[in-house]
């Protein structure tokens, strides 16, 4: 940047050009490296949505690194080389602005963010066919909506019921459980239902999250793509023992899934061992100290209870 | 550029009940109508609440040091995090920024006081009232509100004990009163800026701080009525059995979310815009250069105001929002990056080829800018629907907004305190302690907020009192950072208190800054320029341009020396 007289024609200094070119090249390398690193900071990919989310995030991490480092270099340069020596009371170069530069740094970010937005809308469209979700007012309407989706025979609909503070899953086959079992590589349809307050159905390994809204049944669909045991966490604050409202999703082969259903039906219905109920009991035993909360809802009656000690993959 | 509005001589001269400034400390405890007294009242009380909110955060970080909920009961944790957020937003940030509005706007535009001094004092005195109401909620049976600063129903209307006076009730009351106080303030600030500028100060000769203050207060006027309406409906659902948001009675909990975020998204810009103003004032002074692209920076403030009113649904991407609406609000949210980027690049342009003096205020602004660039980038990630579906409502969001609210906005607050302290107290602060404060704060905030992003990407939900062991590493780092931030406030407090008590006497213009406030003695007399309002003949930030800011500048400077 020439500065003294903005009217003077721009005459680049070769040394400066080389320096800037090297800096930009290094910055590009760092940004590419960063966009590859993001997979280390994310859980395993266990649903068909996960690669899309991760790739979008990697793209943004790359662009973001480039911008961040670029700005940080300018700041670092000025701090190192444009410092006033002690007792130097002079002013800096009296540059009031540069119209061309200002137009560039308005248009370039505009183009970048709009490109990201267009790309993200396309991803949204893909994910919508993968994981459509429609708000409905009744359960039967939810079935109609979810059933109309094309493709091979989907699993479900499995009712996902959120309570303060437990999860319950009811399969069309009649199985009740507190652990969500899904066959791998098959589209699963869910109906998200809340019995009291807002909850969030969040499986980090799936990269998917959807709130359960009291007063509506939300039809939801997803396709697990990797066998394993993953955490399902309540992501929308739901009061007192919110943090304890977690369970597991078990993704298994089609055969294992069918066998699990069959075995489950042979078992009796028993009250689930509920972490929130246990915490509540302890609190009462210790003199009910703490601030006000509604008591936990009675634990659901289930054929299969979740195993709190089973190690999870993500 | 022609002066728009001639200086209005009908400025109110409300009597000051406790005269005798600057030595009469009692005026700070009275219904004083002097904007400079009110400004300091706001700042002092809000700094007290910064300590309260910080203390709550320390207890929370103590709880989160280990995976199980072992330090406090989970219900207590919920109350702590709710009160932490509420105190920090409504009892620290909004009031402290109103304090700066009071201190800075009149002298910067050459006005003797605010347009409505009594309204101004009334707005301030509401602040201790709702502060005490909120603090009292710690003492009512059942404890304070534990439904988060969003207070989403149905959790917020469950009222487990069934008492009429409960923590949530007091919370809503306090927030509504805070809204009333903010509206009173906003009317005052807008009127003052529009009507009371010195002769010759056209819009494009106004300092950027006043531009950003006006842009922010315009948001308050548009948005606060909506929040207040939402709060009143919530109060009725909670206390009088209505069902605005209750599905059993035909209401919809999603409706509340729209009311809440229609204001509360713009609210974050109410907080950050004045800090953009502080950056725009401070960088030119310590880089000894004019603000790069002044006109565009000024206009970008109002672009932000406008856009901030049409992005609120990005807080509701995963709550059942239809796809088309997600796409629309993703695009509007991304657009905010453009005017914001303009400002960031303008500050970088201001630094470029300057003569940087790394004083404490400059360090806080440089650090704040550095952090803000990072937070802007994570903001774009959050605006991207598929990414937000994963990281929304996790610690990634907590990391994002603390990087803005603490590591940018609060840095800006510190910068402003150090920069204008000599002007309004007449005392210099200790540079060494200031720099120590900066170094500890910078290290503490990186250690506290960076690991949160990582925990969020791995899937740790926000607002939890306990968590799975795989998140322990990130949380230990964050807790250490938080404790370091606690330590960092010590040099700050020592500096402020002892400088005010016995710091060196400040000259009128210790930083060789250009601006009307620096033409006044330190501290300025009660009515600033009084009868002798200077005529502005140039735009602000004329560093190195060898021009005067006001007509007959020499005699204005002489007068300030005599008065001192
Ligand atoms: C380029 C600029 C920015 C963008 C694109 C952006 C975007 C977002 C988005 C999409 C969210 C919602 C995340 C979620 O809840 O899932 C969010 C949260 C938030 N942002 Fe930003 N942001 C930006 C700058 C700012 C600024 C300047 C502030 C503050 C002054 C701010 C403060 C917040 C706060 C407080 C929240 C969280 C509120 C809460 O959930 O409690 N952000 N941001
Ligand atoms: Cu906080
Ligand atoms: Cu927002």
mmCIF file of C-alpha atoms and ligand atoms in Angstrom, chain B residues 57 60 84-85 88 398 401-402 405 449, ligand 2:
data_model
loop_
_atom_site.group_PDB
_atom_site.id
_atom_site.type_symbol
_atom_site.label_atom_id
_atom_site.label_comp_id
_atom_site.label_asym_id
_atom_site.label_seq_id
_atom_site.Cartn_x
_atom_site.Cartn_y
_atom_site.Cartn_z
ATOM 1 C CA UNK B 57 -19.035 -18.263 37.422
ATOM 2 C CA UNK B 60 -19.923 -23.053 38.325
ATOM 3 C CA UNK B 84 -24.662 -15.691 36.106
ATOM 4 C CA UNK B 85 -26.043 -14.973 32.646
ATOM 5 C CA UNK B 88 -23.740 -10.330 33.464
ATOM 6 C CA UNK B 398 -20.899 -20.990 24.899
ATOM 7 C CA UNK B 401 -20.509 -15.931 22.744
ATOM 8 C CA UNK B 402 -18.050 -15.688 25.594
ATOM 9 C CA UNK B 405 -19.173 -10.956 25.257
ATOM 10 C CA UNK B 449 -13.036 -20.129 26.221
HETATM 11 CU CU1 LIG C 2 -20.576 -16.416 31.255
#
